[in-house]
Structure formats: structure tokens, C-alpha cells
Amino acid sequence: FILMLSLTLGTMITITSNHWVTAWAGLEINTLAIIPLISKSHHPRAIEAATKYFLTQATASALMLFSSMTNAWSSGQWDITQLTNPPSCLLLTAAIAIKLGLTPFHFWFPEVLQGSSLTTALLLSTAMKFPPTTILLLTSHSLNPTLLSTMAIMSIALGGWMGLNQTQTRKILAFSSISHLGWMTTIITYNPKLTLLTFYLYSLMTTSIFLSMNSTNTLKLSTLMTSWTKAPMLNTTLMLTLLSLAGLPPLTGFLPKWLIIQELTKQEMTTTATIISMLSLLGLFFYLRLTYCSTITLPPNSSNKMKQWSIKKPVNTLTPTL
Amino acid sequence: IPLIYINIILTFTISLLKILIYHSHLISSLLYLKKIILSLFIITTLTTLNTHSLLTNIIPITILIFTTYKTTINLTLLISISNTYNLNYIHNLNLLQY
């Protein structure tokens, strides 16, 4: 309905923009459209999530506008690809880091995902990440590589570490998305096409996981354990998609990691490549725990209930076999 | 004149810091958000009036339009918070830690 239309409109406006004000306007439209979606159920948690989201995104968009304005003051033009003023570049990276949820500014993201329903969390983590990444891609030649790589490594580390103690599935997915965003931002100054590739694959995998979780309504790890009774085929595909999110070799999630490591070694950043691959092991632990809980364990009372759910199954079976 | 420019950048940075380090109420952070965008608006009007280009005159007006959108959503969120919570303090935003 109207909110989804405005969301698509906002993303289209930012993607097809070569002027800063149109990009900012599109981002504002996106935030405007998603906030009623987050706070649809009049639960205090949802409203709190909406306020946190709104505050962070509003400051980020204001920072972005400020960076564009200093650039316009110093260079006299409002083109996105022509960022000549170095402090405006720094401000822009900080603003987009706040919008995406990279490490010094990641604090809002798990809480906001926790407070929203599963479908809106899906939208938040895939669709809302797309316009800021396009802006990063457009300005990737004039960004600061050291700042970006430090933020990326820290975000991969934090995404792995803080995901270890979580039992709520939405928070786990939030930290997994933080780490994936870190993977994306390592390579953005060297080969921006790889960031696009990682973003597409990451969005595919997370949509499949969110939709499968939505069909069984698993919000906690304990409900994951009993989900095999509802739809056994869904459970096996969930396991495969979780493992591909982790980045295991025969599945598609390994492809972006492999290519990123290859590009980093071409740029002679082998230490960062080893650090990144070591830190993704932390994420691997909780993905493995999720798969273990969902498929390998059996609950004490096994009741085979064959209920009919509205499941989007074809998405889940395609993504592991890609 | 660079002095005016420095002044407006000072307002921007101070209000930004005020958002990040809030006192007790949430409304103050919203106020300083509005102040940020006001300072940005002034900078844009200065740049567009000094460079006598006719195309860039649209920019401040559009910024004002989108800020009206934002402020409406600000206030509706405030109302919903005051409906569900008893107080308006920041310490009440603890629900999502678990």
C-alpha cells in the first residue's frame, strides 16, 4: 500500500540522483515511510524502536546535508561524484556509517530490529541499507580508505563478538548484518562492484532467513528448536541458508568473502584479510549454534503437528542451490 | 565574509553535540535537531545568494519542505511516546535491552 510505494519512491530518488539534495530527500522519504511501519503495533517496544531509529537517521541525514554544504561552499557545485573537500568526505563517511550501522555507530541497530516485527526488520536490514550504499558507491573514489577499513574491521569484530551472547533471533540477525556490512565496506575503495555483489547476495540470504522465520514465527532460540514439527523442509533449507550466511565454501555466501580476500591481497593488505577471516569465525560460531538448535536437536516431547502456514518456500530452496 | 560562516558552523556543531549528549528529556534532542537544520538552511541561502545562480535557489525551499515533514513525524512520535510511557525521560528507553 502507500507506505511501500513511498519506500520504493524514496530509494529510486536516491539511486537516480546526481545532486546532493535529491539524495537527501530520498533518504528522508525512506525514513518517513518506515517509521509508521515500525510503530504499527502500538507496543511501547515498537514505539521506542521507532524513536531510536528516527533520532539516529535524522542526525545522519543532517550530517550528510552539512557535508554536502561545506563541499558546495568550497567548490561551488552540488555534484555527488565531485567531492573535493576532505573534511566533507570524512563527515559523509561518518553520516553514512550512522545510517548503515557500522561500528562506532552501531548501537541503535539491534534494539531497533528487536523492537520491530519480522517483516519490517527485513525491510530495515535490506531495503534501507541500499540507498546509503549507493551513495558510498558513487563517492567511493574520494573516500578515506583508512577510516573505512578501521570501521569495517571493528564492525566485523563487534558483529561477531556481540552476537555470541544473544538468544533473540532478530538481534542475532542484526549483528550478522553489522558484520556483513563490515565486509562490504572493506572493499569499497578498491573495487566497488564487489560491494554491490556482497550486498545483493547478503540481501537474498537475509530475506530468505527472515521469511522462513516469519512463517514459523521464531523470535527466540527455544522456538527454533521446535520448528521442525511445523514444516520440516523449511527447516532444512533454513539450515543451508544460515550456513551460507556464515560463508561456508560450497554455498553462495562464500563467494563474496573469497573475492574480497582476493582483492585485498591484490592491494597488499594481507594483514587485514587475515584479521577479517579470523573474525568471521566468531560469526560462524553462532550461525552453527543456530543450525544446531534448529535441525540437529530434538525437543523432549516430539509432536508432529502438520499446520498450514503461508510460507514463501521457493525463495528458501533457491538460495542454497545457487 | 568568513566570520558569519564560522558562526553558523559553530551553531551546527554545538547543536550536534547537544543531540549526542542529552540532558534528561527527549524533546531537547528534537529541538537541537531542528536547530541543526535551521543552520544548514542559512548556509544554503548564503551560498545560493552569493553565487548568483538561478537554479540553486530551489534548494533552501525544498529543505524547508522536508524539514516540515520531519517535524510532523517528530511530534507524532512524541505524542505516541507520551501515550505509552508515563514520563518523557531518556532513562525510560530501556525496554529493548532484553
Short mmCIF file of C-alpha atoms in Angstrom, two decimals:
data_model
loop_
_atom_site.label_atom_id
_atom_site.label_comp_id
_atom_site.label_asym_id
_atom_site.label_seq_id
_atom_site.Cartn_x
_atom_site.Cartn_y
_atom_site.Cartn_z
CA PHE A 1 0.00 0.00 0.00
CA ILE A 2 1.03 3.65 0.30
CA LEU A 3 3.99 3.20 2.63
CA MET A 4 5.65 0.60 0.46
CA LEU A 5 5.14 2.80 -2.57
CA SER A 6 6.77 5.72 -0.82
CA LEU A 7 9.64 3.48 0.24
CA THR A 8 10.29 2.45 -3.35
CA LEU A 9 9.94 6.06 -4.42
CA GLY A 10 12.50 7.18 -1.86
CA THR A 11 15.01 4.54 -2.87
CA MET A 12 14.53 5.34 -6.54
CA ILE A 13 15.09 9.03 -5.85
CA THR A 14 18.38 8.40 -4.05
CA ILE A 15 19.62 5.87 -6.57
CA THR A 16 18.98 8.08 -9.59
CA SER A 17 20.44 11.22 -8.07
CA ASN A 18 23.45 13.28 -9.06
CA HIS A 19 22.64 16.20 -6.79
CA TRP A 20 23.03 16.06 -3.05
CA VAL A 21 19.62 17.46 -2.22
CA THR A 22 17.80 14.76 -4.18
CA ALA A 23 19.79 12.07 -2.36
CA TRP A 24 18.99 13.64 1.00
CA ALA A 25 15.32 13.99 0.05
CA GLY A 26 15.08 10.34 -0.92
CA LEU A 27 16.66 9.25 2.35
CA GLU A 28 14.25 11.42 4.30
CA ILE A 29 11.29 9.93 2.43
CA ASN A 30 12.59 6.47 3.30
CA THR A 31 12.84 7.23 7.00
CA LEU A 32 9.42 8.86 6.94
CA ALA A 33 7.86 5.84 5.29
CA ILE A 34 9.43 3.24 7.55
CA ILE A 35 8.70 4.85 10.91
CA PRO A 36 4.94 4.16 10.83
CA LEU A 37 5.77 0.65 9.68
CA ILE A 38 7.98 0.12 12.73
CA SER A 39 5.47 1.57 15.16
CA LYS A 40 2.44 -0.11 13.66
CA SER A 41 1.73 -2.34 16.61
CA HIS A 42 1.13 0.09 19.43
CA HIS A 43 3.52 -1.68 21.73
CA PRO A 44 5.92 0.50 23.73
CA ARG A 45 8.86 -1.52 22.47
CA ALA A 46 7.94 -0.78 18.89
CA ILE A 47 7.49 2.92 19.55
CA GLU A 48 10.79 3.07 21.39
CA ALA A 49 12.45 1.37 18.42
CA ALA A 50 10.84 3.88 16.10
CA THR A 51 12.13 6.83 18.13
CA LYS A 52 15.66 5.47 18.31
CA TYR A 53 15.65 4.80 14.60
CA PHE A 54 14.26 8.23 13.85
CA LEU A 55 16.78 10.09 16.01
CA THR A 56 19.81 8.35 14.58
CA GLN A 57 18.70 8.59 10.99
CA ALA A 58 17.73 12.25 11.35
CA THR A 59 21.15 13.19 12.72
CA ALA A 60 22.83 11.18 9.98
CA SER A 61 20.89 12.89 7.23
CA ALA A 62 21.59 16.30 8.76
CA LEU A 63 25.30 15.46 8.84
CA MET A 64 25.13 14.40 5.22
CA LEU A 65 23.49 17.67 4.27
CA PHE A 66 26.15 19.56 6.17
CA SER A 67 28.95 17.73 4.36
CA SER A 68 27.36 18.48 1.01
CA MET A 69 27.01 22.11 2.04
CA THR A 70 30.64 22.52 3.02
CA ASN A 71 31.56 20.92 -0.26
CA ALA A 72 29.30 23.39 -2.07
CA TRP A 73 30.85 26.29 -0.16
CA SER A 74 34.39 25.27 -1.05
CA SER A 75 33.90 24.04 -4.60
CA GLY A 76 30.70 25.74 -5.71
CA GLN A 77 28.85 22.72 -7.09
CA TRP A 78 26.46 20.11 -5.79
CA ASP A 79 27.50 17.05 -7.74
CA ILE A 80 27.73 13.80 -5.82
CA THR A 81 30.71 12.38 -7.66
CA GLN A 82 32.81 15.52 -7.19
CA LEU A 83 33.68 15.56 -3.50
CA THR A 84 36.78 17.71 -3.33
CA ASN A 85 36.72 18.96 0.27
CA PRO A 86 38.42 16.42 2.59
CA PRO A 87 36.54 17.26 5.83
CA SER A 88 33.26 16.94 3.96
CA CYS A 89 34.37 13.48 2.81
CA LEU A 90 35.04 12.50 6.42
CA LEU A 91 31.69 13.84 7.55
CA LEU A 92 29.98 11.98 4.77
CA THR A 93 31.57 8.66 5.71
CA ALA A 94 30.54 9.23 9.32
CA ALA A 95 26.98 10.08 8.30
CA ILE A 96 26.62 7.01 6.10
CA ALA A 97 28.19 4.87 8.82
CA ILE A 98 25.48 6.06 11.20
CA LYS A 99 22.83 5.29 8.60
CA LEU A 100 24.14 1.83 7.84
CA GLY A 101 25.06 0.82 11.36
CA LEU A 102 28.84 0.48 11.13
CA THR A 103 30.86 0.14 14.24
CA PRO A 104 31.28 3.36 16.13
CA PHE A 105 27.58 4.00 15.49
CA HIS A 106 26.02 0.56 15.62
CA PHE A 107 24.23 0.87 18.93
CA TRP A 108 20.79 1.58 17.56
CA PHE A 109 20.63 -1.33 15.19
CA PRO A 110 19.98 -4.46 17.32
CA GLU A 111 17.50 -2.66 19.52
CA VAL A 112 15.57 -1.27 16.59
CA LEU A 113 15.47 -4.68 14.92
CA GLN A 114 14.35 -6.24 18.19
CA GLY A 115 11.50 -3.80 18.59
CA SER A 116 10.05 -4.22 15.12
CA SER A 117 8.16 -7.13 13.65
CA LEU A 118 9.96 -9.62 11.43
CA THR A 119 8.88 -8.25 8.07
CA THR A 120 9.71 -4.66 8.97
CA ALA A 121 13.04 -5.85 10.33
CA LEU A 122 13.64 -7.45 6.96
CA LEU A 123 12.87 -4.16 5.26
CA LEU A 124 15.10 -2.29 7.68
CA SER A 125 18.09 -4.50 7.17
CA THR A 126 17.96 -4.93 3.40
CA ALA A 127 15.98 -2.19 1.71
CA MET A 128 17.06 0.66 3.96
CA LYS A 129 20.70 -0.25 3.56
CA PHE A 130 20.52 0.09 -0.17
CA PRO A 131 20.45 3.89 -0.73
CA PRO A 132 23.35 4.71 1.62
CA THR A 133 25.44 2.02 -0.06
CA THR A 134 24.66 3.55 -3.43
CA ILE A 135 25.82 6.91 -2.15
CA LEU A 136 29.01 5.28 -0.89
CA LEU A 137 29.48 3.66 -4.26
CA LEU A 138 29.03 6.95 -6.07
CA THR A 139 31.59 8.69 -3.89
CA SER A 140 33.92 5.74 -3.43
CA HIS A 141 36.86 7.27 -5.27
CA SER A 142 37.13 10.21 -2.92
CA LEU A 143 36.61 8.50 0.43
CA ASN A 144 39.15 7.96 3.18
CA PRO A 145 40.41 4.35 2.99
CA THR A 146 41.96 4.19 6.46
CA LEU A 147 38.84 5.32 8.26
CA LEU A 148 36.65 2.98 6.25
CA SER A 149 38.88 -0.04 6.78
CA THR A 150 39.17 0.56 10.53
CA MET A 151 35.41 0.92 10.82
CA ALA A 152 34.95 -2.22 8.76
CA ILE A 153 37.33 -4.35 10.83
CA MET A 154 35.80 -3.11 14.06
CA SER A 155 32.30 -3.79 12.79
CA ILE A 156 33.18 -7.35 11.79
CA ALA A 157 34.73 -7.86 15.23
CA LEU A 158 31.78 -6.38 17.07
CA GLY A 159 29.25 -8.20 14.95
CA GLY A 160 30.92 -11.47 15.79
CA TRP A 161 31.53 -10.81 19.47
CA MET A 162 28.22 -9.33 20.47
CA GLY A 163 26.28 -11.93 18.57
CA LEU A 164 27.66 -14.68 20.77
CA ASN A 165 25.55 -13.98 23.83
CA GLN A 166 22.22 -13.48 22.12
CA THR A 167 19.15 -15.65 22.28
CA GLN A 168 16.76 -13.48 20.32
CA THR A 169 16.92 -14.24 16.64
CA ARG A 170 16.36 -10.68 15.49
CA LYS A 171 19.32 -9.44 17.48
CA ILE A 172 21.44 -12.25 16.09
CA LEU A 173 20.47 -11.22 12.59
CA ALA A 174 21.22 -7.61 13.46
CA PHE A 175 24.76 -8.48 14.45
CA SER A 176 25.16 -10.67 11.39
CA SER A 177 24.11 -7.76 9.21
CA ILE A 178 26.60 -5.49 11.00
CA SER A 179 29.40 -7.92 10.20
CA HIS A 180 28.28 -8.26 6.60
CA LEU A 181 28.25 -4.51 6.23
CA GLY A 182 31.78 -4.52 7.55
CA TRP A 183 32.74 -6.98 4.84
CA MET A 184 31.15 -4.69 2.27
CA THR A 185 32.96 -1.59 3.41
CA THR A 186 36.42 -3.16 3.36
CA ILE A 187 36.42 -3.32 -0.39
CA ILE A 188 34.53 -0.21 -1.36
CA THR A 189 37.54 1.98 -2.07
CA TYR A 190 39.29 -0.68 -4.13
CA ASN A 191 36.59 -2.43 -6.10
CA PRO A 192 33.07 -1.03 -5.62
CA LYS A 193 31.44 -3.71 -7.77
CA LEU A 194 32.29 -6.30 -5.13
CA THR A 195 30.36 -4.32 -2.55
CA LEU A 196 27.35 -4.44 -4.84
CA LEU A 197 27.78 -8.18 -5.22
CA THR A 198 28.06 -8.76 -1.49
CA PHE A 199 25.07 -6.55 -0.89
CA TYR A 200 22.88 -8.45 -3.35
CA LEU A 201 23.88 -11.86 -2.01
CA TYR A 202 23.56 -10.72 1.59
CA SER A 203 20.10 -9.29 0.92
CA LEU A 204 18.99 -12.52 -0.75
CA MET A 205 20.15 -14.64 2.15
CA THR A 206 18.70 -12.43 4.82
CA THR A 207 15.35 -12.19 3.04
CA SER A 208 15.15 -15.96 2.92
CA ILE A 209 16.03 -16.27 6.60
CA PHE A 210 13.59 -13.59 7.67
CA LEU A 211 10.77 -15.04 5.61
CA SER A 212 11.36 -18.54 6.93
CA MET A 213 11.44 -17.16 10.45
CA ASN A 214 8.31 -15.21 9.74
CA SER A 215 6.45 -18.31 8.66
CA THR A 216 7.31 -20.18 11.83
CA ASN A 217 7.32 -17.00 13.99
CA THR A 218 10.59 -17.83 15.73
CA LEU A 219 11.70 -14.96 17.90
CA LYS A 220 13.84 -16.92 20.31
CA LEU A 221 16.27 -19.78 20.11
CA SER A 222 13.89 -22.02 22.03
CA THR A 223 11.19 -21.71 19.41
CA LEU A 224 13.75 -22.59 16.74
CA MET A 225 14.16 -25.98 18.36
CA THR A 226 10.52 -26.91 17.87
CA SER A 227 10.18 -25.51 14.38
CA TRP A 228 10.94 -28.83 12.70
CA THR A 229 7.48 -30.09 13.56
CA LYS A 230 5.72 -27.36 11.62
CA ALA A 231 7.44 -27.64 8.25
CA PRO A 232 10.43 -29.98 8.03
CA MET A 233 11.52 -28.91 4.55
CA LEU A 234 11.68 -25.31 5.67
CA ASN A 235 13.93 -26.28 8.49
CA THR A 236 16.50 -27.95 6.26
CA THR A 237 16.57 -25.00 3.87
CA LEU A 238 16.90 -22.65 6.84
CA MET A 239 19.96 -24.57 7.93
CA LEU A 240 21.51 -24.28 4.49
CA THR A 241 20.84 -20.55 4.22
CA LEU A 242 22.27 -19.95 7.69
CA LEU A 243 25.42 -21.76 6.71
CA SER A 244 25.69 -19.75 3.50
CA LEU A 245 25.34 -16.56 5.57
CA ALA A 246 28.28 -17.81 7.59
CA GLY A 247 30.26 -18.21 4.42
CA LEU A 248 30.96 -21.89 4.07
CA PRO A 249 32.59 -22.89 0.77
CA PRO A 250 30.12 -24.94 -1.22
CA LEU A 251 27.34 -22.40 -0.64
CA THR A 252 26.96 -18.99 -2.22
CA GLY A 253 27.83 -16.99 0.89
CA PHE A 254 31.45 -17.93 0.43
CA LEU A 255 31.74 -16.22 -2.94
CA PRO A 256 31.85 -12.56 -1.79
CA LYS A 257 34.26 -13.37 1.03
CA TRP A 258 36.60 -15.15 -1.36
CA LEU A 259 36.55 -12.32 -3.87
CA ILE A 260 37.04 -9.68 -1.16
CA ILE A 261 40.05 -11.52 0.23
CA GLN A 262 41.43 -11.80 -3.28
CA GLU A 263 41.04 -8.07 -3.89
CA LEU A 264 42.63 -7.23 -0.55
CA THR A 265 45.65 -9.37 -1.32
CA LYS A 266 45.93 -7.64 -4.69
CA GLN A 267 46.12 -4.34 -2.81
CA GLU A 268 48.73 -5.85 -0.47
CA MET A 269 46.53 -5.68 2.62
CA THR A 270 47.09 -9.25 3.67
CA THR A 271 47.02 -8.47 7.39
CA THR A 272 43.52 -7.03 7.12
CA ALA A 273 42.45 -10.04 5.07
CA THR A 274 43.67 -12.46 7.74
CA ILE A 275 42.11 -10.39 10.53
CA ILE A 276 38.78 -10.31 8.71
CA SER A 277 38.74 -14.04 8.07
CA MET A 278 39.67 -14.75 11.68
CA LEU A 279 36.89 -12.52 12.95
CA SER A 280 34.30 -14.15 10.73
CA LEU A 281 34.96 -17.31 12.69
CA LEU A 282 33.20 -15.65 15.61
CA GLY A 283 30.13 -15.23 13.47
CA LEU A 284 30.47 -18.79 12.32
CA PHE A 285 30.06 -19.93 15.91
CA PHE A 286 26.61 -18.51 16.40
CA TYR A 287 25.47 -19.48 12.93
CA LEU A 288 26.50 -23.02 13.78
CA ARG A 289 24.66 -22.73 17.07
CA LEU A 290 21.54 -21.63 15.21
CA THR A 291 21.76 -24.55 12.82
CA TYR A 292 22.44 -26.93 15.69
CA CYS A 293 19.41 -25.67 17.55
CA SER A 294 17.15 -25.74 14.55
CA THR A 295 17.94 -29.05 12.94
CA ILE A 296 20.06 -31.39 14.99
CA THR A 297 18.43 -31.20 18.42
CA LEU A 298 15.09 -32.75 19.33
CA PRO A 299 12.75 -31.33 21.95
CA PRO A 300 11.67 -33.60 24.81
CA ASN A 301 8.10 -34.04 23.57
CA SER A 302 8.05 -34.62 19.85
CA SER A 303 4.66 -33.72 18.47
CA ASN A 304 4.26 -33.85 14.72
CA LYS A 305 1.83 -31.06 14.01
CA MET A 306 1.09 -30.53 10.34
CA LYS A 307 -0.28 -27.00 10.28
CA GLN A 308 -0.76 -24.95 7.14
CA TRP A 309 1.25 -21.73 7.05
CA SER A 310 1.66 -19.11 4.34
CA ILE A 311 5.27 -19.87 3.52
CA LYS A 312 7.35 -18.35 0.75
CA LYS A 313 9.14 -21.60 0.09
CA PRO A 314 10.69 -21.09 -3.41
CA VAL A 315 12.97 -18.33 -2.09
CA ASN A 316 14.38 -20.64 0.54
CA THR A 317 15.09 -23.54 -1.77
CA LEU A 318 16.75 -21.44 -4.45
CA THR A 319 19.28 -19.58 -2.37
CA PRO A 320 21.31 -22.57 -1.15
CA THR A 321 21.35 -24.16 -4.56
CA LEU A 322 22.68 -21.01 -6.21
CA ILE B 1 32.60 37.07 4.93
CA PRO B 2 34.07 34.04 6.69
CA LEU B 3 33.03 35.24 10.17
CA ILE B 4 29.34 34.61 9.56
CA TYR B 5 30.23 31.23 8.13
CA ILE B 6 32.24 30.28 11.23
CA ASN B 7 29.37 31.37 13.45
CA ILE B 8 26.85 29.20 11.66
CA ILE B 9 29.20 26.21 11.68
CA LEU B 10 29.58 26.74 15.42
CA THR B 11 25.81 26.61 15.87
CA PHE B 12 25.72 23.41 13.88
CA THR B 13 28.45 21.68 15.87
CA ILE B 14 27.15 22.80 19.24
CA SER B 15 23.62 21.65 18.49
CA LEU B 16 25.02 18.37 17.18
CA LEU B 17 26.86 17.87 20.44
CA LYS B 18 23.70 18.76 22.32
CA ILE B 19 21.85 15.99 20.49
CA LEU B 20 24.52 13.41 21.28
CA ILE B 21 24.92 14.39 24.94
CA TYR B 22 21.35 14.94 26.06
CA HIS B 23 20.33 16.17 29.47
CA SER B 24 17.14 14.43 30.54
CA HIS B 25 14.28 14.98 28.13
CA LEU B 26 13.92 13.71 24.63
CA ILE B 27 12.29 16.88 23.43
CA SER B 28 15.56 18.77 23.78
CA SER B 29 17.27 16.48 21.28
CA LEU B 30 14.45 17.09 18.83
CA LEU B 31 14.81 20.84 19.36
CA TYR B 32 18.50 20.74 18.59
CA LEU B 33 17.82 18.65 15.53
CA LYS B 34 15.58 21.45 14.34
CA LYS B 35 18.35 23.94 15.11
CA ILE B 36 20.85 21.93 13.07
CA ILE B 37 18.64 22.01 10.07
CA LEU B 38 17.94 25.71 10.52
CA SER B 39 21.67 26.45 10.47
CA LEU B 40 22.01 24.33 7.35
CA PHE B 41 19.21 26.30 5.77
CA ILE B 42 21.00 29.56 6.49
CA ILE B 43 24.21 28.24 4.95
CA THR B 44 22.37 27.19 1.82
CA THR B 45 20.68 30.56 1.44
CA LEU B 46 24.03 32.30 1.83
CA THR B 47 25.69 30.15 -0.79
CA THR B 48 22.85 30.49 -3.23
CA LEU B 49 22.63 34.23 -2.85
CA ASN B 50 26.37 34.82 -3.11
CA THR B 51 26.74 32.70 -6.22
CA HIS B 52 24.15 34.40 -8.37
CA SER B 53 22.94 31.21 -9.99
CA LEU B 54 19.23 30.93 -10.54
CA LEU B 55 18.96 27.15 -10.42
CA THR B 56 20.25 26.63 -6.90
CA ASN B 57 17.63 28.93 -5.38
CA ILE B 58 15.25 25.98 -5.15
CA ILE B 59 17.47 24.18 -2.64
CA PRO B 60 16.58 26.11 0.58
CA ILE B 61 12.87 25.91 -0.14
CA THR B 62 12.98 22.15 -0.66
CA ILE B 63 14.99 21.73 2.53
CA LEU B 64 12.28 23.63 4.40
CA ILE B 65 9.60 21.40 2.92
CA PHE B 66 11.30 18.21 4.01
CA THR B 67 12.01 19.61 7.45
CA THR B 68 8.29 20.21 7.87
CA TYR B 69 7.74 16.52 7.06
CA LYS B 70 10.32 15.54 9.62
CA THR B 71 9.00 17.78 12.35
CA THR B 72 5.50 16.44 11.95
CA ILE B 73 6.76 12.90 12.35
CA ASN B 74 8.86 14.11 15.35
CA LEU B 75 5.80 15.39 17.09
CA THR B 76 3.63 12.39 16.32
CA LEU B 77 6.29 10.12 17.78
CA LEU B 78 6.45 12.32 20.86
CA ILE B 79 2.70 12.04 21.27
CA SER B 80 2.81 8.26 20.92
CA ILE B 81 5.63 8.07 23.46
CA SER B 82 3.72 10.20 25.93
CA ASN B 83 0.69 7.99 25.39
CA THR B 84 2.51 4.76 26.12
CA TYR B 85 5.03 5.96 28.67
CA ASN B 86 4.33 7.88 31.84
CA LEU B 87 7.28 10.23 31.62
CA ASN B 88 9.36 11.75 28.89
CA TYR B 89 12.80 10.97 30.23
CA ILE B 90 15.55 9.19 28.37
CA HIS B 91 16.08 6.60 31.09
CA ASN B 92 12.75 5.13 30.10
CA LEU B 93 14.09 3.83 26.80
CA ASN B 94 15.29 0.64 28.43
CA LEU B 95 12.78 -1.85 27.13
CA LEU B 96 14.78 -3.12 24.20
CA GLN B 97 17.84 -4.27 26.11
CA TYR B 98 16.45 -7.77 26.56
#
